[in-house]
Coordinates of C-alpha atoms and ligand atoms in Angstrom, one line a residue:
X1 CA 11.1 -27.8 -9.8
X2 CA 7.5 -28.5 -9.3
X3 CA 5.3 -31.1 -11.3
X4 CA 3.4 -28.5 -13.1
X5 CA 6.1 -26.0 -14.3
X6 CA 8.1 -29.6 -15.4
X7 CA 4.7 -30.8 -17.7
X8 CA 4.2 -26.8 -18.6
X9 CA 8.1 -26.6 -20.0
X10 CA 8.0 -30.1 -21.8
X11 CA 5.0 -29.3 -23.6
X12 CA 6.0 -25.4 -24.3
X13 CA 9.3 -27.3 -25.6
X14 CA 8.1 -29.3 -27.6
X15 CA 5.3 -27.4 -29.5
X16 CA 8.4 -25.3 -30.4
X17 CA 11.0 -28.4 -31.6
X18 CA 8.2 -29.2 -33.9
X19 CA 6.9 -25.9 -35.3
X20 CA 10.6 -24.5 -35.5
X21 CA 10.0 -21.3 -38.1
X22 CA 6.1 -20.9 -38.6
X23 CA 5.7 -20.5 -34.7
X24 CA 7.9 -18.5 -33.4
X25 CA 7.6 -16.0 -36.6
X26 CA 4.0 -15.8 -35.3
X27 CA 5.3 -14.6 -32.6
X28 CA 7.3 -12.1 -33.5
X29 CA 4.8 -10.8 -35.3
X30 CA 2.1 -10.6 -32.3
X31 CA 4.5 -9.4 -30.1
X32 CA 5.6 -6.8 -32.8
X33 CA 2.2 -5.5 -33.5
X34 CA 1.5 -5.4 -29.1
X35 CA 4.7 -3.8 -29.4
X36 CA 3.3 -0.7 -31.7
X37 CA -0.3 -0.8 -29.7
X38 CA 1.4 0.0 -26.8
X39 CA 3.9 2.3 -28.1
X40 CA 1.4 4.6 -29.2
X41 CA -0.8 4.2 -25.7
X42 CA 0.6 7.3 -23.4
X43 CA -1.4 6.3 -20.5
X44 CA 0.0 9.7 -18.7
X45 CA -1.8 12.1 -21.3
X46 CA -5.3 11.0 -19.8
X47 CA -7.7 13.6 -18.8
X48 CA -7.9 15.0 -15.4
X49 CA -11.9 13.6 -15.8
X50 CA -10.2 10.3 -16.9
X51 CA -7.4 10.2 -13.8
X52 CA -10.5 11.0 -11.6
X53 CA -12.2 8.4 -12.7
X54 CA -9.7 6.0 -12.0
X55 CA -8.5 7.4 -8.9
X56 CA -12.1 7.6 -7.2
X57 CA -12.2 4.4 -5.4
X58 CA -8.9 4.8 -3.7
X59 CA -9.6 8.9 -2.8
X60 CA -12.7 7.7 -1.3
X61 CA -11.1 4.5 0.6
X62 CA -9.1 6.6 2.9
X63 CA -7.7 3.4 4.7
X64 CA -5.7 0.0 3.7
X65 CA -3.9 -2.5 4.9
X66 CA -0.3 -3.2 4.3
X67 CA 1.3 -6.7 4.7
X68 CA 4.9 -7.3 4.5
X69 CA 5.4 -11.0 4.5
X70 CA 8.3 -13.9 3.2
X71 CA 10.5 -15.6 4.4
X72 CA 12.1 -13.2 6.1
X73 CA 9.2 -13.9 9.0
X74 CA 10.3 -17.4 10.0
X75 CA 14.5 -15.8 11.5
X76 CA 11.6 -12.8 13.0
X77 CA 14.0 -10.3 12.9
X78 CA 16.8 -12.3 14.7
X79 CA 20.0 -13.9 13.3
X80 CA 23.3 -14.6 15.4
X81 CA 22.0 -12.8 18.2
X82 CA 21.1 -9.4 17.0
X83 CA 17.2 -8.8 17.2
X84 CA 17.3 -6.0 15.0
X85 CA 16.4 -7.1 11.8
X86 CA 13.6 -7.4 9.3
X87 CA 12.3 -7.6 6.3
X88 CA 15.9 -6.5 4.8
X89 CA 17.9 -9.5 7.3
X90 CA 19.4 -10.9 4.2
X91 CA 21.2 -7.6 3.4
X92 CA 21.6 -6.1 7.5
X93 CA 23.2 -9.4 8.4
X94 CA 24.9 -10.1 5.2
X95 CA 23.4 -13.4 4.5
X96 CA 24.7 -15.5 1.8
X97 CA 22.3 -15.8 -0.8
X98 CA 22.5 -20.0 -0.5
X99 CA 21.7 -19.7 3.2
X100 CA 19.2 -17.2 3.2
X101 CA 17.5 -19.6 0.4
X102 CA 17.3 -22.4 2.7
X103 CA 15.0 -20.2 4.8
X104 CA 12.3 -21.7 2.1
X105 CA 12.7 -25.3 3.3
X106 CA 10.7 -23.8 7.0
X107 CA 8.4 -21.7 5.2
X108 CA 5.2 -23.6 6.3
X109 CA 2.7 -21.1 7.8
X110 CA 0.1 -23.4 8.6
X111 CA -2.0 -20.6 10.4
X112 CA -2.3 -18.8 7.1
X113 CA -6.2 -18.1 6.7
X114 CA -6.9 -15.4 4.0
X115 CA -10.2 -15.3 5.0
X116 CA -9.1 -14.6 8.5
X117 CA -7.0 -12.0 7.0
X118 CA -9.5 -9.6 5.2
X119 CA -11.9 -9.9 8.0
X120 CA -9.2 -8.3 10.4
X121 CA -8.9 -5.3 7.8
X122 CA -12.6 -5.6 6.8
X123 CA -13.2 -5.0 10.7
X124 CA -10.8 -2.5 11.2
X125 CA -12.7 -0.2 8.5
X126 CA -9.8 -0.7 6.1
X127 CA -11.1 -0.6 2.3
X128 CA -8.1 -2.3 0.5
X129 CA -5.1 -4.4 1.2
X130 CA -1.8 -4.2 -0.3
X131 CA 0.7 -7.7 0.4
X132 CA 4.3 -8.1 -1.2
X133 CA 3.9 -10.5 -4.1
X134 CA 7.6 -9.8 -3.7
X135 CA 10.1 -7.8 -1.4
X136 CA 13.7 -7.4 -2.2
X137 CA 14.6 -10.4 -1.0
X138 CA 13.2 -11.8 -4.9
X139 CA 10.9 -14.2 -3.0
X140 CA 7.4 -14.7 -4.4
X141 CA 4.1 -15.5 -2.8
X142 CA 2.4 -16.7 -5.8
X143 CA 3.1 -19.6 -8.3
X144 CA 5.3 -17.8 -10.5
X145 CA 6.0 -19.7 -14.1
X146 CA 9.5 -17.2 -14.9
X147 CA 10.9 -18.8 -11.1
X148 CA 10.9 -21.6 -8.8
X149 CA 11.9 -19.2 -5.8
X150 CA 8.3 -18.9 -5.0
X151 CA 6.1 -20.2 -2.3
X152 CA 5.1 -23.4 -4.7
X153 CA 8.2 -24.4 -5.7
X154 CA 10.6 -23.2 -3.1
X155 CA 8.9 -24.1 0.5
X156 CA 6.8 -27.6 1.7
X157 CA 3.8 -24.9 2.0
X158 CA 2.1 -26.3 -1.5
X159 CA -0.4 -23.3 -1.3
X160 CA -0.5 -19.9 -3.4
X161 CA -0.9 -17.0 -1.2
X162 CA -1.8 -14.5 -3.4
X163 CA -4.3 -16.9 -4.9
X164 CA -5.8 -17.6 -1.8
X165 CA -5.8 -13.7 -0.8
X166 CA -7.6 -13.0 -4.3
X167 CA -10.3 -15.3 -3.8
X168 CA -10.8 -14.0 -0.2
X169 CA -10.6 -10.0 -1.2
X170 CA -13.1 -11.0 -4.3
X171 CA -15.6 -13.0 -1.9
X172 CA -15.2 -10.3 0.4
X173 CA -15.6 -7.3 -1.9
X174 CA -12.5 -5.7 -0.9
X175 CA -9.3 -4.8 -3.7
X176 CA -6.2 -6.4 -3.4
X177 CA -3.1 -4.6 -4.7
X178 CA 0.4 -5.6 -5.3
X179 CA 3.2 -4.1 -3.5
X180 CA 6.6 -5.3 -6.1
X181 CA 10.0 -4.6 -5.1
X182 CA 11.9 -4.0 -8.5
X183 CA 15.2 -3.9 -6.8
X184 CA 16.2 -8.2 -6.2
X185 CA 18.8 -9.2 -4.3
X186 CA 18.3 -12.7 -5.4
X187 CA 17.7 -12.4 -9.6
X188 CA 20.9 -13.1 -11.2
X189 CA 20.1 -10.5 -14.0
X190 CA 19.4 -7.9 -11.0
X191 CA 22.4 -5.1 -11.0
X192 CA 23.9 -3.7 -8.6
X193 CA 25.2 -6.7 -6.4
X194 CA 25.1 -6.0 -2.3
X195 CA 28.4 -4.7 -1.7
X196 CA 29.4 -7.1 0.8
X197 CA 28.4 -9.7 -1.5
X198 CA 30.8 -11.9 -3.7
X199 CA 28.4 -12.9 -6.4
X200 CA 29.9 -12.8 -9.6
X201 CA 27.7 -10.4 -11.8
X202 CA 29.7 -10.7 -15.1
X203 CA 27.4 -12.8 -16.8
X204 CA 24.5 -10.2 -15.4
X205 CA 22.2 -8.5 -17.8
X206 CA 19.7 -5.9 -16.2
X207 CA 17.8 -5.8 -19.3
X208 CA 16.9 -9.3 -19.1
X209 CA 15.8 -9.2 -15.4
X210 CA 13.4 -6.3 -16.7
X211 CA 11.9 -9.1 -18.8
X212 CA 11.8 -11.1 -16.1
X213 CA 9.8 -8.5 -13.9
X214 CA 7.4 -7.7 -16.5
X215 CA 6.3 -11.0 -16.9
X216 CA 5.8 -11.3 -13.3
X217 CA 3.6 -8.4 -13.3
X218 CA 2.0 -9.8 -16.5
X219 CA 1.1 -12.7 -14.4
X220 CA 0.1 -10.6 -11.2
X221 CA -2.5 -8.9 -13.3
X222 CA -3.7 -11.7 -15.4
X223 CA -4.1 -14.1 -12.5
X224 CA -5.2 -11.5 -9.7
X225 CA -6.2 -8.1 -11.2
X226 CA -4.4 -6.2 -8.8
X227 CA -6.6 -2.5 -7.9
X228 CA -3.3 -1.1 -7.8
X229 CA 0.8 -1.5 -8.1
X230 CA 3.0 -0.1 -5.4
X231 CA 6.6 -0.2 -6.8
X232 CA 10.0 0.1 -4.0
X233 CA 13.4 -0.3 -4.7
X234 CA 13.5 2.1 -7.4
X235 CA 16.3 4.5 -6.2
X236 CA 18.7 2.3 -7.3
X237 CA 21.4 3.9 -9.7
X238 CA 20.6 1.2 -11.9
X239 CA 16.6 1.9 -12.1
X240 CA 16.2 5.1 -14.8
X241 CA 13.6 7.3 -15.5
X242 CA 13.2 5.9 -18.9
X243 CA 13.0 2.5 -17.7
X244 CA 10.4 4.0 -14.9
X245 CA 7.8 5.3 -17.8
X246 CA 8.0 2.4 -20.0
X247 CA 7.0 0.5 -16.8
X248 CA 4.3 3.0 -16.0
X249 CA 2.7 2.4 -19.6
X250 CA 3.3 -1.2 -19.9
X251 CA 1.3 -2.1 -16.2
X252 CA -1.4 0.6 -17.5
X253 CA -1.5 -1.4 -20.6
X254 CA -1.8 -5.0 -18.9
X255 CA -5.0 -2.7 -17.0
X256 CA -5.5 0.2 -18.1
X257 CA -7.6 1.3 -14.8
X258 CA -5.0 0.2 -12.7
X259 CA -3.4 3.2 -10.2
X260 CA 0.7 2.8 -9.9
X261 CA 2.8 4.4 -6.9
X262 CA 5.3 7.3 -8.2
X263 CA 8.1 4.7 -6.5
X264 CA 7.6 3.2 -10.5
X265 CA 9.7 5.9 -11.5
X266 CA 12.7 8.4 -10.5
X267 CA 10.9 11.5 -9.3
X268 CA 11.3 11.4 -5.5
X269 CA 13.9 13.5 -4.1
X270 CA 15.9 10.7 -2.7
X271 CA 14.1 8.3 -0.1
X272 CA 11.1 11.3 0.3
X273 CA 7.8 10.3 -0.5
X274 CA 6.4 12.9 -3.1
X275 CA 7.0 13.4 -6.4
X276 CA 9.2 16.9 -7.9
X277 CA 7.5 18.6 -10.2
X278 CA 8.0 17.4 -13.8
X279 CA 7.6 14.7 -16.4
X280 CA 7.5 11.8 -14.3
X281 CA 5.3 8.5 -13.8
X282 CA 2.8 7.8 -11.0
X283 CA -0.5 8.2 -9.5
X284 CA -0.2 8.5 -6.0
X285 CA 3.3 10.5 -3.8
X286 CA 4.3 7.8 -1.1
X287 CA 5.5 9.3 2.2
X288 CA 7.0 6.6 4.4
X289 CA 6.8 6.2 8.3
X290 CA 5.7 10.2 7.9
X291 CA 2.6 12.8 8.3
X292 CA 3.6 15.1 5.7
X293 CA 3.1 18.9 7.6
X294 CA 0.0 19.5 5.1
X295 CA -1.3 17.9 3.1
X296 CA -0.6 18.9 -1.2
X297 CA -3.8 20.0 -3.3
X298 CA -4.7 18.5 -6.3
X299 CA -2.4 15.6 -5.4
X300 CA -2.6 12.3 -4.2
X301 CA -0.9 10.8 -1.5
X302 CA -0.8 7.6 0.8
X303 CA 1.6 7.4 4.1
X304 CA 2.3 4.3 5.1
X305 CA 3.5 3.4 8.4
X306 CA 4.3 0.7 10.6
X307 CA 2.2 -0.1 13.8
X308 CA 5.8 -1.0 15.7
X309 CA 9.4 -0.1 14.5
X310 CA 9.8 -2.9 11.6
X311 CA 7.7 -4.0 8.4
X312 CA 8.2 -7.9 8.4
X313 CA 7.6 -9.5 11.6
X314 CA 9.8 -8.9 14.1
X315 CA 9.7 -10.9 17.4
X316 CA 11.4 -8.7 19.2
X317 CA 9.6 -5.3 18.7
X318 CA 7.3 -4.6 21.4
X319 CA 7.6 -1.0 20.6
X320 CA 3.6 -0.5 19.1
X321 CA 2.1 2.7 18.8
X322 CA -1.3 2.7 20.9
X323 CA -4.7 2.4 19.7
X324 CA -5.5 6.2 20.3
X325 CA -2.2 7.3 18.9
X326 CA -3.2 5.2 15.7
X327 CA -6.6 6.4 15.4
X328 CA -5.2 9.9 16.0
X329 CA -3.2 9.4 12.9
X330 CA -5.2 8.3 10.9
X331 CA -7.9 11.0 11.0
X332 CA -4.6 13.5 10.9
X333 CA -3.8 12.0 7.4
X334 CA -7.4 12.3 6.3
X335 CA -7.8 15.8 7.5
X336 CA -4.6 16.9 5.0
X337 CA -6.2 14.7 2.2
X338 CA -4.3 11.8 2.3
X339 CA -4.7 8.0 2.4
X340 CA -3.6 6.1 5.3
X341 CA -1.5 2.6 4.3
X342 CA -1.0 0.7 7.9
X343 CA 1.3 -2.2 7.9
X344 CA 0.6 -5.6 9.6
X345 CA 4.2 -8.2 9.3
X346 CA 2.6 -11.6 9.8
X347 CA 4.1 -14.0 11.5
X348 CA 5.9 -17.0 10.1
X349 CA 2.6 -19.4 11.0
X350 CA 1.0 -17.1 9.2
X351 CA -0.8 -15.2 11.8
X352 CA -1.3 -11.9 12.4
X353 CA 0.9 -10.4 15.5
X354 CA -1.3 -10.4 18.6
X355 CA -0.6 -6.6 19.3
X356 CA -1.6 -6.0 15.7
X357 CA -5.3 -7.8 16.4
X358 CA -5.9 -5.7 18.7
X359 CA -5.2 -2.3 17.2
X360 CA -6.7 -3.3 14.7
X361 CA -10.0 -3.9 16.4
X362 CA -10.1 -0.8 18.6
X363 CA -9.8 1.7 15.2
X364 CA -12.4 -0.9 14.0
X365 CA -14.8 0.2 16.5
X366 CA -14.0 3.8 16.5
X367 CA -14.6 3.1 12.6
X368 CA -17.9 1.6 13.3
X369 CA -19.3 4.5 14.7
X370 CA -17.2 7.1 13.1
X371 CA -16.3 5.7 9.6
X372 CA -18.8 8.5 7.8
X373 CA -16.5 10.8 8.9
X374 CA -13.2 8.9 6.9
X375 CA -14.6 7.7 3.5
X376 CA -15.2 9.9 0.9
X377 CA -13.8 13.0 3.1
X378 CA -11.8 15.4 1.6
X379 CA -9.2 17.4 3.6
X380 CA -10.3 19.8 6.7
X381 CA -10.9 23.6 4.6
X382 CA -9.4 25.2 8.2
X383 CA -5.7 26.2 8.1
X384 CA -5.6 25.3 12.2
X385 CA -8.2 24.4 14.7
X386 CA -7.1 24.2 18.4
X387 CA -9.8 21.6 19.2
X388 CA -8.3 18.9 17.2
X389 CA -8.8 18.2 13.3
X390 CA -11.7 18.8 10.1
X391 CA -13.0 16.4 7.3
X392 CA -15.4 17.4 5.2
X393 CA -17.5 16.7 2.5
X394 CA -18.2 20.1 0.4
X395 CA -20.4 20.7 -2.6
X396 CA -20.7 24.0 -4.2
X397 CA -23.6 25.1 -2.4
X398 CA -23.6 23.4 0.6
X399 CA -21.2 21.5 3.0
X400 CA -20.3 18.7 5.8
X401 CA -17.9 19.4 8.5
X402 CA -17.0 17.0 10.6
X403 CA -14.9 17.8 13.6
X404 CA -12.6 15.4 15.2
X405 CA -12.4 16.8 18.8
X406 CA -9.2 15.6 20.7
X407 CA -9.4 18.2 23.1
X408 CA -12.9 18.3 24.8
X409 CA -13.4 21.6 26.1
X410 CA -13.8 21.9 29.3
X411 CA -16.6 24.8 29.0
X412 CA -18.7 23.3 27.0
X413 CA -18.7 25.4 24.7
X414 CA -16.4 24.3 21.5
X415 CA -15.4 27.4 19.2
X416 CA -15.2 27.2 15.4
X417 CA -13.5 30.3 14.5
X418 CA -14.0 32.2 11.2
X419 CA -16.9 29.8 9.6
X420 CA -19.3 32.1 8.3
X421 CA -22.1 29.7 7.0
X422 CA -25.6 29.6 8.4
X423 CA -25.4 26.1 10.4
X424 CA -28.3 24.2 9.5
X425 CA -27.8 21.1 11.6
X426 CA -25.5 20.1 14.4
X427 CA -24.9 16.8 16.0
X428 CA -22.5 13.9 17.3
X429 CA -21.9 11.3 15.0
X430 CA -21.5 9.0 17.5
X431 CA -25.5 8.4 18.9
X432 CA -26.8 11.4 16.8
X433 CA -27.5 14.3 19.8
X434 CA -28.4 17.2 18.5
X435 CA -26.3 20.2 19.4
X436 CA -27.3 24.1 19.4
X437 CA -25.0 26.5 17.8
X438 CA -24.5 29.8 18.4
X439 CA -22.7 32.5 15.4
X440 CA -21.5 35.8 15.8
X441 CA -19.2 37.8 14.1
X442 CA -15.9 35.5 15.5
X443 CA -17.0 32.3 14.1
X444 CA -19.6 29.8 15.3
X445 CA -19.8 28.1 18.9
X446 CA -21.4 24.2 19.4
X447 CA -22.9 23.6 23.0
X448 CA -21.4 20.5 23.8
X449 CA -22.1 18.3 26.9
X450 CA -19.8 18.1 29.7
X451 CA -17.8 14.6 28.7
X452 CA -17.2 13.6 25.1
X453 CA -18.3 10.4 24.0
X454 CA -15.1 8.9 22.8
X455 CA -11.4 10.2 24.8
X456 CA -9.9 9.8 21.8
X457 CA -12.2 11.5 19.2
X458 CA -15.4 12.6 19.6
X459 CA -17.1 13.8 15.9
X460 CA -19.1 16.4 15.9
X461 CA -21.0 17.1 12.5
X462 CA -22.1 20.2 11.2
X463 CA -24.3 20.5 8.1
X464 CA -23.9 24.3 6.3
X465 CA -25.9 25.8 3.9
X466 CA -24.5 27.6 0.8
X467 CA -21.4 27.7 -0.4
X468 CA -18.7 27.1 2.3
X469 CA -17.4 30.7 3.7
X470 CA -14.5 30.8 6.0
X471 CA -12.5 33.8 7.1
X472 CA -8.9 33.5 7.8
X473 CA -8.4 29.9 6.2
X474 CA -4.8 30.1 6.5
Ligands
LIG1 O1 13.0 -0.9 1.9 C1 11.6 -0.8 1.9 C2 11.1 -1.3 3.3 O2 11.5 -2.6 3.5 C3 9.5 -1.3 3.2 O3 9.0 -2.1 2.2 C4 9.1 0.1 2.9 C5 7.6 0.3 2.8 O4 7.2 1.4 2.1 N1 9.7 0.7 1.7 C6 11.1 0.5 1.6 C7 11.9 1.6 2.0 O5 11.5 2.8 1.5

């Protein structure tokens, strides 16, 4: 156990030993009238003004960064000779729970550099970053007072990560959120056990690791004010949908602004990402390692997806989707509305992957030039358009296309068919050439010039007057 949590418990055990009745009475009764404040808080009846408020930060972010990191980096996806694994190795190759916790004792990632860290997302035009404080493995990058199977107290590396990543996202203006497993194959309290697994669970009490949880989060949000929560692990049998609202309401009442993924409660269809119609909790549907076919109106949604096959840091993997195809993807997501969650697995020094770096960089400098065209976009108002995809930025009496060409035609001449608007201004985004336009009764042609400026996606922009008129929006 750590120095601090020693000193910390002596004195907490103390102060009770000699205060027996008046103290812990006092207690009761705080935590009794806390109890009825939240009780009557039901954070899901707010207005849709009120959700819009809250939500308008992350609708207008459009991009994050995810980062799957523990221990799970330092095997890098390999144990007895099969290279398949990840951040789920202590469950694919049924690792007993004593040896996978030895892992801690190599946990050292020297290379760790928050700074270094938010400046790769920062460059990449990313506009928040969400880490595992835990995975399912149960192991915690923070100094966590309820366990000592956290980075402080469990591995030589005497440094709080998320601590360090706060500081850095705070200096750096950019939010840091929380992704929190609340399945835990390492809580004794967690139910169920791995099947393969002989850990007794008799003495196991699922209601006391939901204390256990909550006080983590309490300590999360306390500590490092989290922008937002991104629960997993809930489709456990165990997990309820009761248990998913009361964890909904007691996160917004730790912050009440704070946005929670719908994987808090039991809504998804199995393993899908969006939400079924009904009363359940969450802010945002979660589509995994998916481009949903279109995107869902008056919903929020986030895909998140892996740059390679594997979340945590797999040595192994070569298999990473191209800079163009990643670009590609992204603008796809934000032409159906969506946000775009792209996962990094650090290495076990603490390092980014090289391959990562340097995807990273290239959508950086498409982003440079062509971030306008991302942030604050809402999805394309054209069913299809052959020449690639639409964002747009439309008020009621006037409107901003901007069209992500993948296909440059080879005519110069790229059709927009079925916009009725007078055009008032066209352009590329990139250098800011102005374009001629021609309408008739099909739609609206742009002259273009013979080669686009960017292979992967040239923008063009085109500014419309009145209220946005299209014919055949299917
Ligand atoms: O099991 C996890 C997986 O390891 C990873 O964290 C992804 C990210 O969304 N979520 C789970 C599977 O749905």
């Amino acid at each position: 156990m750590g120095m601090k949590k020693r000193v910390f418990r002596k004195v907490i055990g103390e102060f009770f030993s000699t205060r027996k009745i008046v103290i812990p009475l006092l207690l009761f009764l705080m935590l009794a009238v806390s109890g009825c404040r939240q009780a009557t808080a039901d954070y899901r009846a707010e207005t849709k003004k009120q959700k819009d408020e809250r939500m308008q930060w992350w609708r207008r972010a459009r991009f994050g960064m995810f980062i799957h990191w523990g221990l799970y980096a330092i095997p890098a996806g390999e144990w007895n000779g099969n290279t398949s694994h990840a951040e789920w190795i202590r469950h694919t190759a049924k690792i007993p729970l004593e040896e996978y916790e030895k892992l801690g004792a190599q946990f050292n990632p020297v290379k760790f550099d928050a700074d270094k860290w938010v400046f790769c997302a920062k460059d990449a035009g990313m506009k928040y970053i969400v880490i595992t404080s835990k995975h399912h493995d149960g192991f915690c990058l923070w100094d966590s007072n309820v366990t000592e199977y956290d980075v402080i107290d469990h591995t030589p590396f005497d440094r709080d990560i998320l601590a360090e990543l706060s500081d850095a996202c705070k200096k750096h203006d950019i939010p840091l959120c929380f992704y929190h497993s609340i399945m835990d194959w390492h809580h004794p309290d967690y139910l169920p056990r791995r099947k393969w697994e002989n850990r007794s669970a008799e003495e196991a009490d699922l209601q006391r690791y939901i204390a256990y949880m909550k006080a983590q989060l309490k300590e999360l949000v306390d500590r490092y004010d989290p922008a937002v929560l991104w629960f997993d692990g809930e489709w456990e049998d165990t997990w309820t949908h009761e248990e998913g609202l009361k964890l909904y309401d007691y996160v917004r009442s730790l912050k009440p602004d704070i946005i929670i993924n719908n994987r808090v409660d039991k809504g998804r269809p199995g393993m899908k990402g969006m939400t079924l119609e009904g009363n359940f909790a969450g802010d945002f549907g979660t589509p995994e390692q998916e481009v949903p076919e279109t995107g869902f109106e008056g919903v929020d949604w986030e895909s998140c997806i892996t740059m390679n096959r594997h979340w945590g840091w797999n040595k192994n993997d070569k298999d990473f989707k191209s800079g163009e195809y990643l670009i590609r993807q992204l603008v796809e997501i934000t032409s159906k509305g969506g946000n775009y969650l792209l996962n990094v697995g650090p290495k076990a020094d603490g390092s980014f992957p090289q391959e990562s770096i340097k995807r990273l960089e290239q959508i950086g400098d498409w982003m440079d030039i062509n971030g306008e065209s991302i942030y604050g976009t809402t999805a394309s108002p054209f069913g299809h358009l052959a020449c690639g995809r639409c964002t747009a930025k439309i008020k009621s009496r006037s409107a901003v296309l901007y069209l992500h060409v993948f296909d440059w035609p080879t005519d110069g001449r790229l059709h927009i068919p079925g916009l009725r608007n007078k055009i008032k201004e066209a352009y590329l985004l990139d250098g800011g050439k102005k374009l001629e336009t021609i309408s008739n009764s099909r739609g609206v042609t742009v002259l273009v010039p013979d080669e686009p400026k960017n292979k992967i996606d040239t923008v063009v922009v085109l500014k419309v007057s009145g209220k946005l008129e299209l014919e055949n929006a299917d």
